[in-house]
mmCIF file of C-alpha atoms in Angstrom:
data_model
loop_
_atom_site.group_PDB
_atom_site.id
_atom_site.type_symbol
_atom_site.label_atom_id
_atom_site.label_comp_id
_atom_site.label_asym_id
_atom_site.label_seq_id
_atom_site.Cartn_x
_atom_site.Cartn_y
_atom_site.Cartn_z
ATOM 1 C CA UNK I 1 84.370 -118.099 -40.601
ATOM 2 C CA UNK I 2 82.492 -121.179 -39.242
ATOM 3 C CA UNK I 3 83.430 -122.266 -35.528
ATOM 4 C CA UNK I 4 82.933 -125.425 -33.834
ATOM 5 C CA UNK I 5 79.949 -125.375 -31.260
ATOM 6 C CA UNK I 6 80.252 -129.362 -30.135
ATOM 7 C CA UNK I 7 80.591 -132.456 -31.338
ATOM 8 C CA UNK I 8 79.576 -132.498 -35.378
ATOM 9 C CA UNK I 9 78.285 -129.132 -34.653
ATOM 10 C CA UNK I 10 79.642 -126.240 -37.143
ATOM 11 C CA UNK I 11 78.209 -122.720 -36.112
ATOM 12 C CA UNK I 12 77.849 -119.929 -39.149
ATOM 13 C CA UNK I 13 77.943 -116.003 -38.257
ATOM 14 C CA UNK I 14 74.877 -114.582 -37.070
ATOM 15 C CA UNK I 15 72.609 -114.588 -39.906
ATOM 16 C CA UNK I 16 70.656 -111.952 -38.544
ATOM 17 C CA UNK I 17 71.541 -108.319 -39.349
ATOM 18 C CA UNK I 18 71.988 -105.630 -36.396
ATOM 19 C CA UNK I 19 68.871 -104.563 -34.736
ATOM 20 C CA UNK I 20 68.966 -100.759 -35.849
ATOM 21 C CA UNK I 21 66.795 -97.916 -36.602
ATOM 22 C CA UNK I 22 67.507 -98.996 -40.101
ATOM 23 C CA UNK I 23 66.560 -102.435 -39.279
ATOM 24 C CA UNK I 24 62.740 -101.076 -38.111
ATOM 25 C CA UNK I 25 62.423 -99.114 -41.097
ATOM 26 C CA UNK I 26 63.420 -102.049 -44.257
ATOM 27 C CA UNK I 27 60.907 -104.206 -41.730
ATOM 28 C CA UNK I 28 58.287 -101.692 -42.216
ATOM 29 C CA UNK I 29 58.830 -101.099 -45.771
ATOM 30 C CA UNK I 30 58.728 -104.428 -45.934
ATOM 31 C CA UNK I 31 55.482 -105.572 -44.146
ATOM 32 C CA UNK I 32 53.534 -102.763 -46.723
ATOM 33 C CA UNK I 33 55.000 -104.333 -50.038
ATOM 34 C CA UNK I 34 54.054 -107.894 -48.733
ATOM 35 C CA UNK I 35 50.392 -106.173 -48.413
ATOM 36 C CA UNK I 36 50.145 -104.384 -51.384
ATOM 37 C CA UNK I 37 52.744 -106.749 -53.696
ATOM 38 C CA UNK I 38 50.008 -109.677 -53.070
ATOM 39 C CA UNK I 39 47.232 -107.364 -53.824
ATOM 40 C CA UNK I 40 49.166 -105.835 -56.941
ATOM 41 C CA UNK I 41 49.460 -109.893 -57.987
ATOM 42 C CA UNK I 42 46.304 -111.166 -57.029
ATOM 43 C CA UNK I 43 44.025 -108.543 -58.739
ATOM 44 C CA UNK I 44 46.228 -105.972 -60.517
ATOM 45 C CA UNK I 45 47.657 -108.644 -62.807
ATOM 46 C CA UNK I 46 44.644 -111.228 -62.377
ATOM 47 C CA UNK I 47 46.473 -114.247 -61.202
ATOM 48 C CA UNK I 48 44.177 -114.759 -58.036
ATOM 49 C CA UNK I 49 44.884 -116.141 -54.752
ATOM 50 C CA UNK I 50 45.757 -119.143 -55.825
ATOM 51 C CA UNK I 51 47.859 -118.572 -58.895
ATOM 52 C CA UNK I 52 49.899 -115.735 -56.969
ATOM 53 C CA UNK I 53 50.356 -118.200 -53.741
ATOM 54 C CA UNK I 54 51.831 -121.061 -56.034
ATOM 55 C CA UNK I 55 54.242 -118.752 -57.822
ATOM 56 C CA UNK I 56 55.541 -116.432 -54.645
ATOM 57 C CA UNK I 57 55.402 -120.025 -52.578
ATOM 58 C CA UNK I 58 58.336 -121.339 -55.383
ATOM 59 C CA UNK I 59 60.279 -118.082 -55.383
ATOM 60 C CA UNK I 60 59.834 -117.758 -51.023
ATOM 61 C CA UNK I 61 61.419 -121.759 -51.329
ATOM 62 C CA UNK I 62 63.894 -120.796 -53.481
ATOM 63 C CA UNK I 63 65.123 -117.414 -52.058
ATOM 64 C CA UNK I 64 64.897 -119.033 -48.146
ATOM 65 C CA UNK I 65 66.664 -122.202 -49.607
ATOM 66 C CA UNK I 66 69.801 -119.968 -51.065
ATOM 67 C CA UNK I 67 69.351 -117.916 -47.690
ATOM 68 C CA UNK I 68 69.897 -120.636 -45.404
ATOM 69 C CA UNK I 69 73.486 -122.129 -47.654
ATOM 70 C CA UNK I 70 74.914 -119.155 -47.201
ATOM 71 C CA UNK I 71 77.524 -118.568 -43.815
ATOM 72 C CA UNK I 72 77.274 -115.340 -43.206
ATOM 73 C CA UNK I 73 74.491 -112.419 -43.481
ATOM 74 C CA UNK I 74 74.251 -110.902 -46.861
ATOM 75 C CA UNK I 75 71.697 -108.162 -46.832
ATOM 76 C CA UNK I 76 70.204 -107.921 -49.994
ATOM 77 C CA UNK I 77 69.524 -111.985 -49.922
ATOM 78 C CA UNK I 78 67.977 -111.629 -45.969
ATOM 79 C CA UNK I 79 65.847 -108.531 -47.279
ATOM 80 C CA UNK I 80 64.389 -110.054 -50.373
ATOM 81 C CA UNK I 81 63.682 -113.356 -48.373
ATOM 82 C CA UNK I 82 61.794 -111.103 -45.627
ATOM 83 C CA UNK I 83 59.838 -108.933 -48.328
ATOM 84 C CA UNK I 84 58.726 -112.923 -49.801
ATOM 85 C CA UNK I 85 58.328 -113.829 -46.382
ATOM 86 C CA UNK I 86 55.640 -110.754 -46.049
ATOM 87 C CA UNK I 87 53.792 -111.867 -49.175
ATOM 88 C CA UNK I 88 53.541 -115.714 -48.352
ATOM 89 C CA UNK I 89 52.326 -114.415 -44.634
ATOM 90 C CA UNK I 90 49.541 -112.394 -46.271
ATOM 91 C CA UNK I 91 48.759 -114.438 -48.856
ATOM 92 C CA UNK I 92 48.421 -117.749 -46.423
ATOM 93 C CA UNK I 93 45.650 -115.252 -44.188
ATOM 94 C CA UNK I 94 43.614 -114.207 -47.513
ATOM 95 C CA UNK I 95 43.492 -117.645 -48.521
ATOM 96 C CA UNK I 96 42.181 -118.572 -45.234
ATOM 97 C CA UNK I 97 39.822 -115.850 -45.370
ATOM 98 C CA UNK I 98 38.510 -115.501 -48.482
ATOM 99 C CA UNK I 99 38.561 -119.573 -49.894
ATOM 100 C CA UNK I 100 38.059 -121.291 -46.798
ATOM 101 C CA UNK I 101 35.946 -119.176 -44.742
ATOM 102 C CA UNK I 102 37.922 -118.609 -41.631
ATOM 103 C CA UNK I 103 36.710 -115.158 -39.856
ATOM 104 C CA UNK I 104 39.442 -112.789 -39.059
ATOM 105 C CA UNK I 105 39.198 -112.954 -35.303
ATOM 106 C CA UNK I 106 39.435 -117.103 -35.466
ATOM 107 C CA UNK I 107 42.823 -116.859 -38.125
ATOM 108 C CA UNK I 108 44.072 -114.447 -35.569
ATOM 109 C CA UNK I 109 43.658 -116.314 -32.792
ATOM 110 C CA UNK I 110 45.057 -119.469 -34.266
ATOM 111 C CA UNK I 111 47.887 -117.799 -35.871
ATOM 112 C CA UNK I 112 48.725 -116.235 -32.139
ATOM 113 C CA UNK I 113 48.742 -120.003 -31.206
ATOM 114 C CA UNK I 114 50.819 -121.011 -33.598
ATOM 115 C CA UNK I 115 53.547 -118.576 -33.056
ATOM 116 C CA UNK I 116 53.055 -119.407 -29.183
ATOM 117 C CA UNK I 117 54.160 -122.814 -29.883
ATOM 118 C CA UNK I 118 56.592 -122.116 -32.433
ATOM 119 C CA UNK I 119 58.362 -120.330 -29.838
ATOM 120 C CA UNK I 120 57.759 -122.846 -27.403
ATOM 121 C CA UNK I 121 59.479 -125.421 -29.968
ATOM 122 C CA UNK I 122 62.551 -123.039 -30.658
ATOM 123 C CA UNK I 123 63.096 -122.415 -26.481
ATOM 124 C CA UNK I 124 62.696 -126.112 -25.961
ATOM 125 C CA UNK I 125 65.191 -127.091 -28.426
ATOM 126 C CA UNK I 126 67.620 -123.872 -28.340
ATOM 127 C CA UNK I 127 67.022 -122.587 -24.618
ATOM 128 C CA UNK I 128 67.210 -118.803 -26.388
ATOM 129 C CA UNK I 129 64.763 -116.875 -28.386
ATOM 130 C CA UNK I 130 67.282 -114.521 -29.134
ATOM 131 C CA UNK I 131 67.929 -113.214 -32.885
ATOM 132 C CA UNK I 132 71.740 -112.332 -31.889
ATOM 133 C CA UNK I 133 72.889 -116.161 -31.943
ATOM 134 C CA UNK I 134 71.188 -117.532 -34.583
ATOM 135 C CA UNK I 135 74.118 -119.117 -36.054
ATOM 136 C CA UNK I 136 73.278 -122.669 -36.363
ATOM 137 C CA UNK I 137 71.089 -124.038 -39.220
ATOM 138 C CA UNK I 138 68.040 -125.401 -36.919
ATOM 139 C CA UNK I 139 67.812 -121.860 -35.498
ATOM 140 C CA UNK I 140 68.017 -120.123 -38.590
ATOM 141 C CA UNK I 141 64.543 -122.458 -39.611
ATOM 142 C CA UNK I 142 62.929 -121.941 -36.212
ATOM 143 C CA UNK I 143 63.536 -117.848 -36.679
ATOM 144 C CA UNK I 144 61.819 -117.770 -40.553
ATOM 145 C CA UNK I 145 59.078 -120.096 -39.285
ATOM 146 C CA UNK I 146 58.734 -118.140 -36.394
ATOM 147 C CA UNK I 147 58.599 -114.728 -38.908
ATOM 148 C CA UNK I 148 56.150 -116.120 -41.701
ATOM 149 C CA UNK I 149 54.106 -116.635 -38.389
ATOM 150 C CA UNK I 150 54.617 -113.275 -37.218
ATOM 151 C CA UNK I 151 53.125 -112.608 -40.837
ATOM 152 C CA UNK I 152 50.583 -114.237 -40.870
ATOM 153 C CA UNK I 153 49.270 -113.288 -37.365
ATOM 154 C CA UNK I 154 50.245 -109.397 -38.005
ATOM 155 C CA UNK I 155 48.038 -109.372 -41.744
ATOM 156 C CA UNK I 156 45.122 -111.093 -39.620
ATOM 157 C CA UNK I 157 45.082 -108.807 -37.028
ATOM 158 C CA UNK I 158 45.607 -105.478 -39.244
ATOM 159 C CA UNK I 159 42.615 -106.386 -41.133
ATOM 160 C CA UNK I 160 40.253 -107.498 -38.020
ATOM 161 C CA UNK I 161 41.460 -103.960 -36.621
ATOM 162 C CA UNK I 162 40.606 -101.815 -40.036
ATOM 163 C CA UNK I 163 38.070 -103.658 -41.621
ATOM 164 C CA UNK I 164 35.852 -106.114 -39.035
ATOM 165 C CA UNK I 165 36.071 -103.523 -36.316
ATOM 166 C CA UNK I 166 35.759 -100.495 -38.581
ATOM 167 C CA UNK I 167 38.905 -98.706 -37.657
ATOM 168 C CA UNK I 168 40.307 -97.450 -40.584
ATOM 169 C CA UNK I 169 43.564 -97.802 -42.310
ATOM 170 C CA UNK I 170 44.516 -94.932 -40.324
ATOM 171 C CA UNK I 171 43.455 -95.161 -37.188
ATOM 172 C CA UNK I 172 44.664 -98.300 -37.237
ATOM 173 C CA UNK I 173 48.058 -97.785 -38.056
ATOM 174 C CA UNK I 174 47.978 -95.051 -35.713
ATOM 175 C CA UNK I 175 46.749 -97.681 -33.064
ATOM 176 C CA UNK I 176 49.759 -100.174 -33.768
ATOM 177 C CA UNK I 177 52.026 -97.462 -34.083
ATOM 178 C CA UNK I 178 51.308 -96.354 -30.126
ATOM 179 C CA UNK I 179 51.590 -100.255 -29.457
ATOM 180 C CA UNK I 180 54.731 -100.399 -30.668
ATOM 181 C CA UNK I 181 55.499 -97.064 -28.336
ATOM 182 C CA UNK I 182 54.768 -98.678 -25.463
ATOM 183 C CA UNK I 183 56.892 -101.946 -26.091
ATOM 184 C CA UNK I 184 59.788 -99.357 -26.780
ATOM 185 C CA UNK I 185 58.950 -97.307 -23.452
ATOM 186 C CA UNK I 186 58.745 -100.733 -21.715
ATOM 187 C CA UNK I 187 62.043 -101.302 -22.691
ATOM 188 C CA UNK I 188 63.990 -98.515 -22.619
ATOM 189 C CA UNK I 189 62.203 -97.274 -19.649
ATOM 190 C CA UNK I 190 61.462 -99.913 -17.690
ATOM 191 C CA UNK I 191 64.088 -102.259 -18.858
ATOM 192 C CA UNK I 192 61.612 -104.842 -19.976
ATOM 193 C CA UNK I 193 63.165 -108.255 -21.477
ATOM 194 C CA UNK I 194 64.969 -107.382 -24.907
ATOM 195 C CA UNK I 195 64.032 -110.566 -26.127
ATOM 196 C CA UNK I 196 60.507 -110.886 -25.119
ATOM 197 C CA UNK I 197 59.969 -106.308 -26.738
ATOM 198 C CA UNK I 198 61.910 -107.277 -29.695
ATOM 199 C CA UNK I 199 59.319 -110.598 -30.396
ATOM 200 C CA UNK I 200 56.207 -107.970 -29.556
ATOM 201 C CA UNK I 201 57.400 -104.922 -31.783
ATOM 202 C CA UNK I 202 58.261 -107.676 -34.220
ATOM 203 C CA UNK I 203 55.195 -108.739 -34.448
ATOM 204 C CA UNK I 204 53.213 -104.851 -34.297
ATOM 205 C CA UNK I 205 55.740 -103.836 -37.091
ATOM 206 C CA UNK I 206 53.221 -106.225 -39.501
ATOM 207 C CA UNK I 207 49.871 -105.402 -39.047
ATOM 208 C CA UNK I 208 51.326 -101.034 -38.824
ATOM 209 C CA UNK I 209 52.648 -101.958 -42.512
ATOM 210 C CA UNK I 210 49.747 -103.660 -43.432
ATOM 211 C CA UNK I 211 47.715 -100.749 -42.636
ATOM 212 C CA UNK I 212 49.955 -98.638 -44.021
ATOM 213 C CA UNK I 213 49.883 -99.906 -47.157
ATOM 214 C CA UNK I 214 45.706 -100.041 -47.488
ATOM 215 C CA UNK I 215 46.015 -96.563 -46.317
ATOM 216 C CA UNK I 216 48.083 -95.696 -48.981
ATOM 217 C CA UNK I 217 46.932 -97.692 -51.930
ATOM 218 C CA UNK I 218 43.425 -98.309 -51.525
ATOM 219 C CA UNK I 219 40.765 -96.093 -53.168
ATOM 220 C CA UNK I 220 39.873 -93.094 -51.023
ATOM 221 C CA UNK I 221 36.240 -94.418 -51.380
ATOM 222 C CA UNK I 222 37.357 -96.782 -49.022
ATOM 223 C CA UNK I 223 39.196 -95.249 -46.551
ATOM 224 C CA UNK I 224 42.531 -94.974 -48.316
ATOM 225 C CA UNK I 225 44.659 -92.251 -50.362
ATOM 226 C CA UNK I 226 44.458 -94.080 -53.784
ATOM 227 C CA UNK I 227 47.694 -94.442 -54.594
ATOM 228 C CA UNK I 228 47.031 -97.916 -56.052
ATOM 229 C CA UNK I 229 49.221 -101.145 -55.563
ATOM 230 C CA UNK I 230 51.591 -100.111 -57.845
ATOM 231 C CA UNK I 231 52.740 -96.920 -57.237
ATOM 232 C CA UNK I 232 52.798 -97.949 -53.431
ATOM 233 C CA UNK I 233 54.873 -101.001 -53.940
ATOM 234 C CA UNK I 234 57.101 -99.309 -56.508
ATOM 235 C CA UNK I 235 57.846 -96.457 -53.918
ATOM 236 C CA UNK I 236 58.736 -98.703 -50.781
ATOM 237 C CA UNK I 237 60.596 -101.074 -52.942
ATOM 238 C CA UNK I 238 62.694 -98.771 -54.126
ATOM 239 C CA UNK I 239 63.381 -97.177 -50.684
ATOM 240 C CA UNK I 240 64.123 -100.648 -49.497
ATOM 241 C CA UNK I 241 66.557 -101.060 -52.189
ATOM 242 C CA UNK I 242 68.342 -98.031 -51.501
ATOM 243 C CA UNK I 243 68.653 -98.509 -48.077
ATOM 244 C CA UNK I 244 70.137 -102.161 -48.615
ATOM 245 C CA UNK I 245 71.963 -100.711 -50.795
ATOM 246 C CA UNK I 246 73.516 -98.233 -48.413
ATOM 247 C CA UNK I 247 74.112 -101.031 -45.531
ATOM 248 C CA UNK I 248 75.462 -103.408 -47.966
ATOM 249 C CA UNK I 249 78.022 -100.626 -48.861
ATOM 250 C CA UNK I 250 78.812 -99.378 -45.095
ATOM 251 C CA UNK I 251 79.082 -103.103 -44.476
ATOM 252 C CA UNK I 252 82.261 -104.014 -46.615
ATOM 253 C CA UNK I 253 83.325 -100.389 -45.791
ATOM 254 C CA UNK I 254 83.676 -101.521 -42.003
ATOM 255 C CA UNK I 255 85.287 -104.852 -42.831
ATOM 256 C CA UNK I 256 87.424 -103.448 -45.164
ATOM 257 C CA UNK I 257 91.386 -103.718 -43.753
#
């Protein structure tokens, strides 16, 4: 049910789901299909950067356009916006990377920018950074601009970790996994800002997945297990459906009279 926030002003529901364990594991899931689902696009099925960026840039449009209409969260439309989300975000870095010649450590620093002043433009206009009231149609935009962001950033800085600095895929994730540690010590033990850990795991969560997923599906001649794109996008798509799935179902159980 919509309520009335001012003047001309209807509010929706939060349109954010409930920050849960559950929550930190579809994100995961999700950050690794948007690295390997791009991969599985660009060279798996031969489209190329630029044939898979047109076609997930019209299905990301369309999905955030029916996610936005809608009042209230639905989880399977917030989860399949996210996991497009994750493949625009990576496939706006490889573009910039591969076609245009950006190095990793300049698209990372830019794309740390922009989310800087992304979240300077939602504070200035919303006074909150805060996923728990996004009820209002401006903040909903300012939190999925802010997120492809987060995307973008995360699959820039995964790769300058792994690759550039010659990490590997899993010492990498291992690395971003102990980041993401200490943001959840800071708050939990130190009672750090939720707002300002939840923004910084947030934004860890993508370049863990993206490492996660090279781990997994790249060939073990190159650091990874050799699952391939496939088989490792199959796998954590169907675990993300399942688990929507499940939520969608305890969902309308707790609402149920």
């Amino acid at each position: 049910m919509a309520t009335t926030l001012g003047p001309g002003t209807r509010a929706m529901l939060n349109k954010v789901p409930e920050v849960t364990i559950w929550f930190w594991i579809i994100k995961v899931l999700a950050t690794t299909v948007g690295e390997t689902g791009a991969d599985f696009m660009s060279v798996t099925l031969g489209f190329g950067l630029p044939g898979t960026s047109v076609v997930m840039a019209v299905l990301l449009t369309a999905m955030l356009a029916f996610q936005v209409t809608r009042r209230r969260y639905v989880p399977w439309i917030y989860w399949v916006t996210t996991v497009l989300v994750s493949i625009v975000g990576t496939l706006i870095t490889d573009n910039m990377v591969d076609n245009l010649d950006v190095t990793l450590s300049v698209a990372t620093a830019g794309f740390a920018v922009a989310l800087v002043a992304a979240f300077a433009a939602w504070y200035a206009s919303e006074r909150t950074l805060s996923i728990h009231t996004i009820h209002t149609r401006r903040r909903e935009l300012f939190y999925w601009a802010a997120i492809l962001l987060t995307f973008a950033l995360g699959t820039a800085a995964g790769d300058l970790a792994a690759e550039r600095l010659a990490l590997g895929y899993g010492p990498s994730a291992l690395m971003f996994a102990a980041a993401i540690g200490v943001v959840a010590l800071a708050r939990y033990g130190f009672r750090a800002n939720a707002i300002l850990t939840f923004w910084l795991a947030y934004i860890l969560t993508r370049p863990l997945g993206a490492s996660l997923g090279d781990l997994l599906s790249q060939a073990p001649a190159d650091g990874g297990m050799g699952l391939g794109t496939v088989a490792t996008s199959g796998l954590f798509l169907a675990v993300i459906a399942g688990l929507v799935s499940y939520l969608t179902l305890a969902r309308r159980e707790a609402v149920s009279p």
